[in-house]
Short mmCIF file of N, CA and C and ligand atoms in Angstrom, two decimals:
data_model
loop_
_atom_site.label_atom_id
_atom_site.label_comp_id
_atom_site.label_asym_id
_atom_site.label_seq_id
_atom_site.Cartn_x
_atom_site.Cartn_y
_atom_site.Cartn_z
N UNK A 1 0.85 -1.13 0.02
CA UNK A 1 -0.04 -0.02 -0.05
C UNK A 1 0.92 1.19 0.01
N UNK A 2 0.53 2.14 -0.81
CA UNK A 2 1.34 3.31 -0.85
C UNK A 2 0.53 4.54 0.01
N UNK A 3 1.46 5.08 0.61
CA UNK A 3 0.88 6.12 1.75
C UNK A 3 0.47 7.23 0.90
N UNK A 4 -0.75 7.74 1.42
CA UNK A 4 -1.27 9.09 0.59
C UNK A 4 -0.42 10.27 0.95
N UNK A 5 -0.24 10.97 0.30
CA UNK A 5 0.69 12.26 0.56
C UNK A 5 -0.20 13.57 0.39
N UNK A 6 -0.37 14.13 1.49
CA UNK A 6 -1.53 15.36 1.26
C UNK A 6 -0.90 16.65 2.14
N UNK A 7 -1.41 17.65 1.47
CA UNK A 7 -1.24 19.15 2.02
C UNK A 7 -2.29 19.49 2.74
N UNK A 8 -2.25 19.93 3.78
CA UNK A 8 -3.44 20.49 4.53
C UNK A 8 -3.19 21.84 5.11
N UNK A 9 -4.02 22.59 5.44
CA UNK A 9 -4.00 24.14 5.83
C UNK A 9 -4.33 24.07 7.25
N UNK A 10 -3.56 24.75 8.06
CA UNK A 10 -3.78 24.90 9.64
C UNK A 10 -4.00 26.42 9.76
N UNK A 11 -5.15 26.99 9.81
CA UNK A 11 -5.33 28.33 9.95
C UNK A 11 -4.86 29.08 11.19
N UNK A 12 -4.08 30.26 11.14
CA UNK A 12 -3.56 30.86 12.21
C UNK A 12 -4.77 31.37 13.08
N UNK A 13 -4.59 31.27 14.37
CA UNK A 13 -5.83 32.01 15.16
C UNK A 13 -5.33 33.56 15.48
N UNK A 14 -4.09 33.86 15.29
CA UNK A 14 -3.78 35.41 15.40
C UNK A 14 -2.98 35.77 14.48
N UNK A 15 -3.49 35.82 12.88
CA UNK A 15 -2.59 36.16 12.09
C UNK A 15 -1.94 37.63 11.96
N UNK A 16 -2.86 38.49 12.77
CA UNK A 16 -2.46 39.85 12.83
C UNK A 16 -1.11 39.95 13.60
N UNK A 17 -0.70 38.99 14.46
CA UNK A 17 0.54 39.17 15.37
C UNK A 17 1.77 39.03 14.17
N UNK A 18 1.51 38.53 13.05
CA UNK A 18 2.52 38.23 11.92
C UNK A 18 2.27 39.33 10.82
N UNK A 19 1.31 40.36 10.92
CA UNK A 19 0.92 41.30 9.90
C UNK A 19 0.26 40.70 8.91
N UNK A 20 -0.58 39.44 9.18
CA UNK A 20 -1.38 38.75 8.05
C UNK A 20 -2.85 38.99 8.34
N UNK A 21 -3.51 38.84 7.29
CA UNK A 21 -4.96 38.72 7.60
C UNK A 21 -5.52 37.39 8.00
N UNK A 22 -6.83 37.44 8.48
CA UNK A 22 -7.57 36.28 8.73
C UNK A 22 -7.66 35.30 7.61
N UNK A 23 -7.57 34.03 7.93
CA UNK A 23 -7.53 33.13 6.70
C UNK A 23 -6.10 32.63 6.32
N UNK A 24 -5.08 33.41 6.83
CA UNK A 24 -3.76 33.15 6.67
C UNK A 24 -3.50 31.51 7.20
N UNK A 25 -2.79 30.86 6.70
CA UNK A 25 -2.59 29.51 7.37
C UNK A 25 -1.10 28.70 7.09
N UNK A 26 -0.86 28.03 8.19
CA UNK A 26 0.48 27.06 7.54
C UNK A 26 -0.01 26.00 6.87
N UNK A 27 0.95 25.88 5.78
CA UNK A 27 0.67 24.78 4.85
C UNK A 27 1.77 23.75 5.33
N UNK A 28 0.94 22.19 5.64
CA UNK A 28 1.54 21.18 6.13
C UNK A 28 1.48 20.00 5.28
N UNK A 29 2.44 19.18 5.14
CA UNK A 29 2.50 18.14 4.44
C UNK A 29 2.78 17.08 5.21
N UNK A 30 1.93 15.93 4.94
CA UNK A 30 2.06 14.66 5.68
C UNK A 30 1.75 13.44 4.92
N UNK A 31 2.39 12.22 5.08
CA UNK A 31 2.19 10.91 4.49
C UNK A 31 1.50 10.13 5.37
N UNK A 32 1.14 10.67 6.62
CA UNK A 32 0.50 9.78 7.37
C UNK A 32 -0.90 10.51 8.15
N UNK A 33 -1.92 10.64 7.01
CA UNK A 33 -3.23 11.30 7.58
C UNK A 33 -3.60 10.66 8.78
N UNK A 34 -3.62 9.44 8.92
CA UNK A 34 -3.89 8.83 10.29
C UNK A 34 -3.62 9.25 11.55
N UNK A 35 -2.47 10.04 11.36
CA UNK A 35 -1.92 10.73 12.74
C UNK A 35 -2.35 12.13 12.93
N UNK A 36 -3.15 12.76 11.96
CA UNK A 36 -3.66 14.13 12.24
C UNK A 36 -4.63 14.35 13.21
N UNK A 37 -5.45 13.40 13.68
CA UNK A 37 -6.24 13.65 14.78
C UNK A 37 -5.41 13.81 16.09
N UNK A 38 -4.26 13.44 16.07
CA UNK A 38 -3.20 13.53 17.24
C UNK A 38 -2.25 14.69 17.01
N UNK A 39 -2.39 15.62 16.24
CA UNK A 39 -1.68 16.60 16.00
C UNK A 39 -1.80 17.45 17.34
N UNK A 40 -0.38 18.00 17.92
CA UNK A 40 -0.13 18.78 18.89
C UNK A 40 0.52 20.02 18.63
N UNK A 41 1.10 19.99 17.29
CA UNK A 41 2.04 21.22 17.02
C UNK A 41 2.58 21.04 15.64
N UNK A 42 3.12 22.18 15.14
CA UNK A 42 3.87 22.05 13.90
C UNK A 42 5.39 22.43 14.09
N UNK A 43 6.33 21.82 13.43
CA UNK A 43 7.71 22.04 13.57
C UNK A 43 8.33 22.79 12.41
N UNK A 44 9.04 23.81 12.78
CA UNK A 44 9.64 24.96 11.86
C UNK A 44 11.10 25.01 12.19
N UNK A 45 11.83 25.08 11.06
CA UNK A 45 13.26 25.41 11.13
C UNK A 45 13.74 26.61 11.45
N UNK A 46 14.42 27.02 12.57
CA UNK A 46 14.73 28.23 12.77
C UNK A 46 15.46 29.15 11.88
N UNK A 47 16.26 28.38 11.18
CA UNK A 47 17.19 29.01 10.19
C UNK A 47 16.80 29.11 8.84
N UNK A 48 15.65 28.49 8.39
CA UNK A 48 15.22 28.63 7.08
C UNK A 48 14.41 29.79 6.74
N UNK A 49 14.30 30.30 5.74
CA UNK A 49 13.51 31.33 5.53
C UNK A 49 12.09 31.02 5.02
N UNK A 50 11.09 31.66 5.55
CA UNK A 50 9.77 31.27 5.22
C UNK A 50 9.00 32.40 4.56
N UNK A 51 8.04 32.09 3.75
CA UNK A 51 7.22 33.15 2.98
C UNK A 51 5.68 32.94 3.32
N UNK A 52 5.03 33.99 3.48
CA UNK A 52 3.51 33.96 3.51
C UNK A 52 3.07 34.27 1.84
N UNK A 53 2.41 33.27 1.10
CA UNK A 53 2.35 33.82 -0.16
C UNK A 53 0.89 33.29 -0.54
N UNK A 54 0.42 34.04 -1.56
CA UNK A 54 -1.02 33.70 -1.98
C UNK A 54 -1.10 32.62 -3.00
N UNK A 55 -1.95 31.53 -2.80
CA UNK A 55 -1.93 30.42 -3.89
C UNK A 55 -3.17 31.11 -4.96
N UNK A 56 -3.50 30.35 -5.92
CA UNK A 56 -4.24 30.85 -7.12
C UNK A 56 -5.56 31.27 -6.74
N UNK A 57 -5.97 30.68 -5.37
CA UNK A 57 -7.23 31.13 -5.09
C UNK A 57 -7.34 32.19 -4.09
N UNK A 58 -6.16 32.89 -3.86
CA UNK A 58 -5.87 33.95 -3.08
C UNK A 58 -5.75 33.59 -1.50
N UNK A 59 -5.53 32.23 -1.16
CA UNK A 59 -5.38 31.97 0.23
C UNK A 59 -3.83 32.33 0.69
N UNK A 60 -3.80 32.81 1.68
CA UNK A 60 -2.22 33.13 2.24
C UNK A 60 -1.84 31.96 2.92
N UNK A 61 -0.73 31.28 2.44
CA UNK A 61 -0.13 30.12 2.97
C UNK A 61 1.29 30.39 3.35
N UNK A 62 1.66 29.84 4.53
CA UNK A 62 3.14 30.00 5.08
C UNK A 62 3.85 28.68 4.81
N UNK A 63 5.06 28.87 4.11
CA UNK A 63 5.84 27.57 3.85
C UNK A 63 7.38 28.11 3.63
N UNK A 64 8.05 27.09 3.60
CA UNK A 64 9.63 27.52 3.27
C UNK A 64 9.90 28.21 2.00
N UNK A 65 10.50 29.18 1.83
CA UNK A 65 10.81 29.79 0.51
C UNK A 65 11.26 28.83 -0.46
N UNK A 66 12.25 27.87 -0.06
CA UNK A 66 12.78 27.12 -1.13
C UNK A 66 11.85 26.17 -1.79
N UNK A 67 10.67 25.90 -1.15
CA UNK A 67 9.65 25.00 -1.60
C UNK A 67 8.55 25.77 -2.33
N UNK A 68 8.74 27.05 -2.19
CA UNK A 68 7.47 27.91 -2.80
C UNK A 68 7.12 27.59 -4.24
N UNK A 69 8.13 27.56 -5.23
CA UNK A 69 7.74 27.32 -6.67
C UNK A 69 7.20 25.87 -6.63
N UNK A 70 8.03 25.05 -6.18
CA UNK A 70 7.56 23.68 -6.33
C UNK A 70 6.00 23.37 -5.97
N UNK A 71 5.70 23.97 -4.76
CA UNK A 71 4.40 23.60 -4.15
C UNK A 71 3.33 24.39 -4.77
N UNK A 72 3.63 25.83 -4.77
CA UNK A 72 2.68 26.83 -5.17
C UNK A 72 2.74 27.16 -6.50
N UNK A 73 3.78 26.92 -7.24
CA UNK A 73 3.78 27.19 -8.60
C UNK A 73 4.49 28.55 -8.86
N UNK A 74 4.82 28.95 -10.09
CA UNK A 74 5.35 30.29 -10.49
C UNK A 74 4.51 31.39 -10.04
N UNK A 75 3.19 31.20 -10.26
CA UNK A 75 2.14 32.35 -9.98
C UNK A 75 2.06 32.75 -8.66
N UNK A 76 2.46 32.00 -7.56
CA UNK A 76 2.52 32.47 -6.37
C UNK A 76 2.86 33.91 -5.97
N UNK A 77 2.17 34.73 -5.16
CA UNK A 77 2.62 35.94 -4.95
C UNK A 77 3.01 36.03 -3.57
N UNK A 78 4.23 36.41 -3.18
CA UNK A 78 4.81 36.62 -1.90
C UNK A 78 4.30 37.78 -1.29
N UNK A 79 3.67 37.67 0.15
CA UNK A 79 3.44 38.87 0.56
C UNK A 79 4.20 39.43 1.88
N UNK A 80 4.93 38.37 2.37
CA UNK A 80 5.91 38.68 3.49
C UNK A 80 6.74 37.54 3.64
N UNK A 81 7.96 37.65 4.18
CA UNK A 81 9.23 36.80 4.60
C UNK A 81 9.32 36.89 6.12
N UNK A 82 9.60 35.70 6.34
CA UNK A 82 9.91 35.47 7.87
C UNK A 82 11.47 34.55 8.05
N UNK A 83 11.95 34.80 8.99
CA UNK A 83 13.05 33.88 9.35
C UNK A 83 12.25 32.96 10.17
N UNK A 84 12.74 31.67 10.07
CA UNK A 84 12.03 30.54 10.88
C UNK A 84 11.91 30.91 12.45
N UNK A 85 12.85 31.37 12.90
CA UNK A 85 12.89 31.73 14.48
C UNK A 85 11.85 32.84 14.74
N UNK A 86 11.42 33.51 13.84
CA UNK A 86 10.21 34.65 13.91
C UNK A 86 8.88 34.08 14.03
N UNK A 87 8.92 32.63 13.68
CA UNK A 87 7.74 31.82 13.66
C UNK A 87 7.39 30.97 14.89
N UNK A 88 8.19 31.21 15.94
CA UNK A 88 8.11 30.39 17.22
C UNK A 88 6.66 30.79 17.80
N UNK A 89 6.20 29.62 18.41
CA UNK A 89 4.95 29.69 19.07
C UNK A 89 3.73 30.57 18.53
N UNK A 90 3.51 30.13 17.25
CA UNK A 90 2.44 30.87 16.53
C UNK A 90 1.24 29.98 16.71
N UNK A 91 0.13 30.44 17.02
CA UNK A 91 -1.03 29.51 17.43
C UNK A 91 -1.91 29.54 16.12
N UNK A 92 -2.42 28.23 16.04
CA UNK A 92 -3.23 27.83 14.70
C UNK A 92 -4.36 26.88 15.24
N UNK A 93 -5.30 26.62 14.47
CA UNK A 93 -6.35 25.78 14.80
C UNK A 93 -6.20 24.51 13.82
N UNK A 94 -5.93 23.31 14.55
CA UNK A 94 -5.77 21.94 14.10
C UNK A 94 -6.96 21.47 13.50
N UNK A 95 -7.01 20.45 12.57
CA UNK A 95 -8.02 19.84 12.00
C UNK A 95 -9.02 19.03 12.91
N UNK A 96 -8.31 18.65 13.76
CA UNK A 96 -9.12 17.70 14.86
C UNK A 96 -8.87 18.10 16.24
N UNK A 97 -9.91 18.07 17.13
CA UNK A 97 -9.50 18.59 18.48
C UNK A 97 -9.90 17.65 19.54
N UNK A 98 -10.68 16.55 19.09
CA UNK A 98 -11.42 15.55 20.14
C UNK A 98 -10.20 15.15 21.04
N UNK A 99 -9.27 14.43 20.62
CA UNK A 99 -8.24 13.53 21.24
C UNK A 99 -7.46 14.67 22.26
N UNK A 100 -7.11 15.92 21.71
CA UNK A 100 -6.56 16.74 22.40
C UNK A 100 -7.34 17.37 23.54
N UNK A 101 -8.51 17.63 23.32
CA UNK A 101 -9.43 18.15 24.42
C UNK A 101 -9.35 17.21 25.57
N UNK A 102 -9.27 15.75 25.18
CA UNK A 102 -9.28 14.80 26.31
C UNK A 102 -8.07 14.75 27.02
N UNK A 103 -6.97 14.57 26.20
CA UNK A 103 -5.70 14.16 26.81
C UNK A 103 -4.83 15.30 26.97
N UNK A 104 -5.02 16.64 26.59
CA UNK A 104 -4.23 17.70 26.85
C UNK A 104 -4.21 18.30 27.75
N UNK A 105 -4.57 17.76 29.00
CA UNK A 105 -4.55 18.38 30.31
C UNK A 105 -5.05 19.81 30.37
N UNK A 106 -6.26 19.99 29.81
CA UNK A 106 -6.84 21.17 29.81
C UNK A 106 -6.33 22.16 28.83
N UNK A 107 -5.24 22.11 28.23
CA UNK A 107 -4.58 23.09 27.38
C UNK A 107 -5.23 22.94 26.00
N UNK A 108 -5.64 24.08 25.37
CA UNK A 108 -6.26 23.74 24.15
C UNK A 108 -5.60 24.91 23.11
N UNK A 109 -4.34 25.01 23.22
CA UNK A 109 -3.65 25.94 22.26
C UNK A 109 -2.63 25.09 21.55
N UNK A 110 -2.69 25.24 20.18
CA UNK A 110 -1.94 24.51 19.26
C UNK A 110 -1.03 25.61 18.75
N UNK A 111 0.29 25.12 18.82
CA UNK A 111 1.12 26.19 18.37
C UNK A 111 2.43 25.75 17.72
N UNK A 112 3.21 26.49 17.07
CA UNK A 112 4.42 26.01 16.36
C UNK A 112 5.59 25.95 17.33
N UNK A 113 6.63 25.27 17.03
CA UNK A 113 7.84 25.06 17.60
C UNK A 113 8.97 24.99 16.83
N UNK A 114 10.11 25.38 17.31
CA UNK A 114 11.33 25.47 16.36
C UNK A 114 12.18 24.12 16.66
N UNK A 115 12.77 23.57 15.55
CA UNK A 115 13.54 22.37 15.64
C UNK A 115 14.40 22.24 14.30
N UNK A 116 15.62 22.06 14.47
CA UNK A 116 16.63 21.99 13.24
C UNK A 116 16.45 20.61 12.47
N UNK A 117 15.67 19.53 13.06
CA UNK A 117 15.32 18.60 12.26
C UNK A 117 14.48 18.62 10.92
N UNK A 118 13.80 19.79 11.03
CA UNK A 118 12.98 20.14 9.82
C UNK A 118 13.70 20.01 8.49
N UNK A 119 13.28 19.37 7.32
CA UNK A 119 14.04 19.28 6.35
C UNK A 119 13.16 20.20 5.14
N UNK A 120 13.94 20.65 4.17
CA UNK A 120 13.24 21.26 3.06
C UNK A 120 13.57 20.56 1.60
N UNK A 121 13.77 19.22 1.95
CA UNK A 121 13.88 18.44 0.53
C UNK A 121 12.54 18.07 0.11
N UNK A 122 11.50 17.90 0.88
CA UNK A 122 10.18 17.78 0.42
C UNK A 122 9.25 18.36 1.28
N UNK A 123 8.10 18.26 1.18
CA UNK A 123 6.97 18.98 1.95
C UNK A 123 7.06 20.41 1.80
N UNK A 124 6.82 21.08 2.93
CA UNK A 124 6.57 22.68 2.89
C UNK A 124 7.59 23.23 3.87
N UNK A 125 8.43 22.35 4.47
CA UNK A 125 9.22 23.03 5.71
C UNK A 125 8.46 23.31 7.11
N UNK A 126 7.25 22.71 7.04
CA UNK A 126 6.50 22.86 8.31
C UNK A 126 5.84 21.45 8.40
N UNK A 127 6.42 21.02 9.68
CA UNK A 127 6.15 19.49 9.91
C UNK A 127 5.08 19.32 10.98
N UNK A 128 3.94 18.62 10.40
CA UNK A 128 2.86 18.06 11.37
C UNK A 128 3.56 17.32 12.40
N UNK A 129 3.08 17.60 13.84
CA UNK A 129 3.75 17.04 14.78
C UNK A 129 2.74 16.17 15.62
N UNK A 130 3.11 14.91 15.69
CA UNK A 130 2.27 14.05 16.57
C UNK A 130 3.15 13.09 17.47
N UNK A 131 3.44 13.46 18.60
CA UNK A 131 4.70 12.93 19.49
C UNK A 131 4.60 11.50 19.74
N UNK A 132 3.53 10.74 19.53
CA UNK A 132 3.50 9.25 20.04
C UNK A 132 4.10 8.62 18.72
N UNK A 133 4.20 9.35 17.38
CA UNK A 133 4.46 8.47 16.28
C UNK A 133 5.81 8.80 15.64
N UNK A 134 6.48 9.77 16.32
CA UNK A 134 7.99 10.04 15.80
C UNK A 134 8.75 10.66 16.94
N UNK A 135 10.06 10.21 16.78
CA UNK A 135 11.19 10.38 17.75
C UNK A 135 11.32 11.99 17.64
N UNK A 136 11.50 12.68 16.61
CA UNK A 136 11.71 14.01 16.41
C UNK A 136 10.34 14.84 17.10
N UNK A 137 9.18 14.25 16.53
CA UNK A 137 7.92 14.78 17.04
C UNK A 137 8.04 14.83 18.65
N UNK A 138 8.39 13.76 19.33
CA UNK A 138 8.49 13.54 20.56
C UNK A 138 9.30 14.66 21.42
N UNK A 139 10.49 14.84 20.61
CA UNK A 139 11.56 15.76 21.28
C UNK A 139 10.91 17.15 21.30
N UNK A 140 10.16 17.57 20.02
CA UNK A 140 9.78 18.91 20.15
C UNK A 140 8.59 18.99 21.02
N UNK A 141 7.81 18.08 21.46
CA UNK A 141 6.78 18.11 22.23
C UNK A 141 7.29 18.18 23.77
N UNK A 142 8.39 17.43 24.06
CA UNK A 142 9.18 17.80 25.28
C UNK A 142 9.52 19.10 25.59
N UNK A 143 10.28 19.68 24.44
CA UNK A 143 10.85 20.98 24.52
C UNK A 143 9.69 22.10 24.79
N UNK A 144 8.73 21.84 24.26
CA UNK A 144 7.49 22.94 24.21
C UNK A 144 6.50 22.47 25.08
N UNK A 145 6.55 21.33 25.90
CA UNK A 145 5.40 21.15 26.61
C UNK A 145 4.02 20.78 26.10
N UNK A 146 4.25 20.39 24.85
CA UNK A 146 3.06 19.90 24.06
C UNK A 146 2.47 18.42 24.66
N UNK A 147 1.26 18.23 24.67
CA UNK A 147 0.76 16.99 25.34
C UNK A 147 1.15 15.86 24.28
N UNK A 148 1.52 14.66 24.88
CA UNK A 148 1.69 13.28 24.01
C UNK A 148 0.44 12.70 24.14
N UNK A 149 -0.06 12.51 22.77
CA UNK A 149 -1.46 11.73 22.75
C UNK A 149 -1.09 10.46 22.19
N UNK A 150 -1.43 9.35 22.91
CA UNK A 150 -1.20 8.18 22.36
C UNK A 150 -2.69 7.74 21.66
N UNK A 151 -2.74 8.07 20.58
CA UNK A 151 -4.15 7.93 19.78
C UNK A 151 -4.58 6.60 19.36
N UNK A 152 -3.63 5.67 19.43
CA UNK A 152 -3.95 4.40 19.08
C UNK A 152 -3.48 3.23 20.13
N UNK A 153 -4.31 2.20 20.32
CA UNK A 153 -4.34 1.26 21.49
C UNK A 153 -3.27 0.22 21.06
N UNK A 154 -3.09 -0.80 21.94
CA UNK A 154 -1.86 -1.64 21.57
C UNK A 154 -2.31 -2.68 20.49
N UNK A 155 -3.64 -2.67 20.07
CA UNK A 155 -3.86 -3.46 18.76
C UNK A 155 -3.79 -2.62 17.60
N UNK A 156 -3.38 -1.37 17.78
CA UNK A 156 -3.21 -0.47 16.52
C UNK A 156 -4.60 0.09 16.16
N UNK A 157 -5.39 0.22 16.99
CA UNK A 157 -6.88 0.86 16.79
C UNK A 157 -6.85 2.27 17.32
N UNK A 158 -7.52 3.03 16.55
CA UNK A 158 -7.75 4.40 17.00
C UNK A 158 -8.53 4.44 18.28
N UNK A 159 -8.27 5.44 19.23
CA UNK A 159 -8.88 5.55 20.34
C UNK A 159 -10.02 6.64 20.55
N UNK A 160 -10.04 7.47 19.50
CA UNK A 160 -10.99 8.68 19.48
C UNK A 160 -11.45 8.94 18.16
N UNK A 161 -12.36 9.78 18.10
CA UNK A 161 -12.96 10.29 16.75
C UNK A 161 -13.95 9.26 16.26
N UNK A 162 -14.66 9.77 15.00
CA UNK A 162 -15.53 8.83 14.48
C UNK A 162 -14.78 7.44 14.09
N UNK A 163 -13.49 7.40 13.89
CA UNK A 163 -12.93 6.19 13.47
C UNK A 163 -12.43 5.41 14.87
N UNK A 164 -12.91 5.64 15.86
CA UNK A 164 -12.49 4.89 16.98
C UNK A 164 -12.54 3.46 16.76
N UNK A 165 -11.89 2.42 17.05
CA UNK A 165 -11.87 1.05 16.92
C UNK A 165 -11.45 0.68 15.58
N UNK A 166 -11.05 1.65 14.62
CA UNK A 166 -10.62 1.40 13.28
C UNK A 166 -9.06 1.15 13.28
N UNK A 167 -8.50 0.11 12.67
CA UNK A 167 -7.09 -0.02 12.54
C UNK A 167 -6.34 1.13 12.02
N UNK A 168 -5.32 1.47 12.70
CA UNK A 168 -4.88 2.90 12.38
C UNK A 168 -4.85 3.45 10.83
N UNK A 169 -4.21 2.59 10.12
CA UNK A 169 -4.14 3.05 8.64
C UNK A 169 -5.41 2.98 7.75
N UNK A 170 -6.24 2.09 8.32
CA UNK A 170 -7.49 1.90 7.61
C UNK A 170 -8.31 3.23 7.63
N UNK A 171 -7.92 4.02 8.44
CA UNK A 171 -8.74 5.34 8.87
C UNK A 171 -8.30 6.31 7.74
N UNK A 172 -7.13 6.14 7.10
CA UNK A 172 -6.79 7.31 6.07
C UNK A 172 -7.82 7.83 5.26
N UNK A 173 -8.64 6.85 4.54
CA UNK A 173 -9.61 7.55 3.50
C UNK A 173 -10.75 8.37 4.25
N UNK A 174 -11.09 7.79 5.49
CA UNK A 174 -12.24 8.60 6.20
C UNK A 174 -11.59 9.87 6.85
N UNK A 175 -10.58 9.91 6.99
CA UNK A 175 -9.82 11.12 7.53
C UNK A 175 -9.71 12.18 6.53
N UNK A 176 -9.13 11.61 5.14
CA UNK A 176 -9.06 12.36 4.10
C UNK A 176 -10.30 13.01 3.62
N UNK A 177 -11.37 12.27 3.67
CA UNK A 177 -12.72 12.69 3.40
C UNK A 177 -13.09 13.81 4.32
N UNK A 178 -12.94 13.63 5.55
CA UNK A 178 -13.18 14.66 6.61
C UNK A 178 -12.32 16.06 6.54
N UNK A 179 -11.26 15.81 6.06
CA UNK A 179 -10.35 17.18 5.84
C UNK A 179 -10.93 17.69 4.63
N UNK A 180 -11.40 16.99 3.57
CA UNK A 180 -11.98 17.86 2.48
C UNK A 180 -13.32 18.50 2.96
N UNK A 181 -14.18 17.81 3.69
CA UNK A 181 -15.36 18.39 4.09
C UNK A 181 -15.13 19.59 4.95
N UNK A 182 -14.18 19.63 5.66
CA UNK A 182 -13.76 20.83 6.35
C UNK A 182 -12.96 21.92 5.75
N UNK A 183 -12.90 21.68 4.34
CA UNK A 183 -12.07 22.65 3.56
C UNK A 183 -10.83 22.88 4.04
N UNK A 184 -9.98 21.91 4.48
CA UNK A 184 -8.71 22.35 5.05
C UNK A 184 -7.71 21.33 4.10
N UNK A 185 -8.30 20.63 3.16
CA UNK A 185 -7.34 19.71 2.30
C UNK A 185 -7.12 20.56 1.10
N UNK A 186 -5.67 20.99 0.92
CA UNK A 186 -5.31 21.83 0.01
C UNK A 186 -4.82 21.05 -1.15
N UNK A 187 -4.10 19.99 -1.17
CA UNK A 187 -3.87 19.13 -2.23
C UNK A 187 -3.72 17.81 -1.97
N UNK A 188 -3.90 16.92 -2.72
CA UNK A 188 -3.66 15.37 -2.66
C UNK A 188 -2.88 14.84 -3.76
N UNK A 189 -1.63 14.25 -3.41
CA UNK A 189 -0.79 13.59 -4.50
C UNK A 189 -1.09 11.99 -4.74
N UNK A 190 -0.57 11.52 -5.43
CA UNK A 190 -0.45 10.18 -5.95
C UNK A 190 -1.99 9.49 -6.18
N1 LIG B 1 5.75 14.08 11.70
C1 LIG B 1 5.23 12.89 10.89
C2 LIG B 1 4.59 13.35 9.88
O1 LIG B 1 4.40 14.60 9.50
C3 LIG B 1 4.66 11.95 11.81
C4 LIG B 1 5.37 11.12 12.67
C5 LIG B 1 3.40 12.49 12.60
O2 LIG B 1 3.82 12.72 9.17
#
């Protein structure tokens, strides 16, 4: 089975802090849609350059400058530039909140964190972070005090959401459908 490769938007909750308008979003790439219900943060490289750029529909998206053309195409219009380190602790609204609301110890703020593991060889330079499912994700969560949500039980089944009881990877298509319905699916590959 090939993993689906998707780009999703996480709208900023306080875009004005970056001098951006309502609707501006982090553009995040992942090959593990089934981990998105357990998103607790996004990772940004402190030394990369990032841009806020308009896509063809006029939506303002934040991503690494080096991936701008590849991802948004030649017609992308750059509005602003940021050093990665300026994008620390920028709050956003995640696609799914249920698991975090139960396990997040009352915290309901999702935000970015800085880590040099972020790569710009593919994706967007903004990495979806789900600490139970990746070593780097776990480090970021520890450094920032993000909750660690173990969203899958020891039989590999989801513990939350409409896909509760479903084997982890088997939820991919349902989750993708849900992301589309919420209008946060920006692009799907393969
Ligand atoms: N960070 C990884 C990803 O973006 C996983 C481990 C959540 O797919």
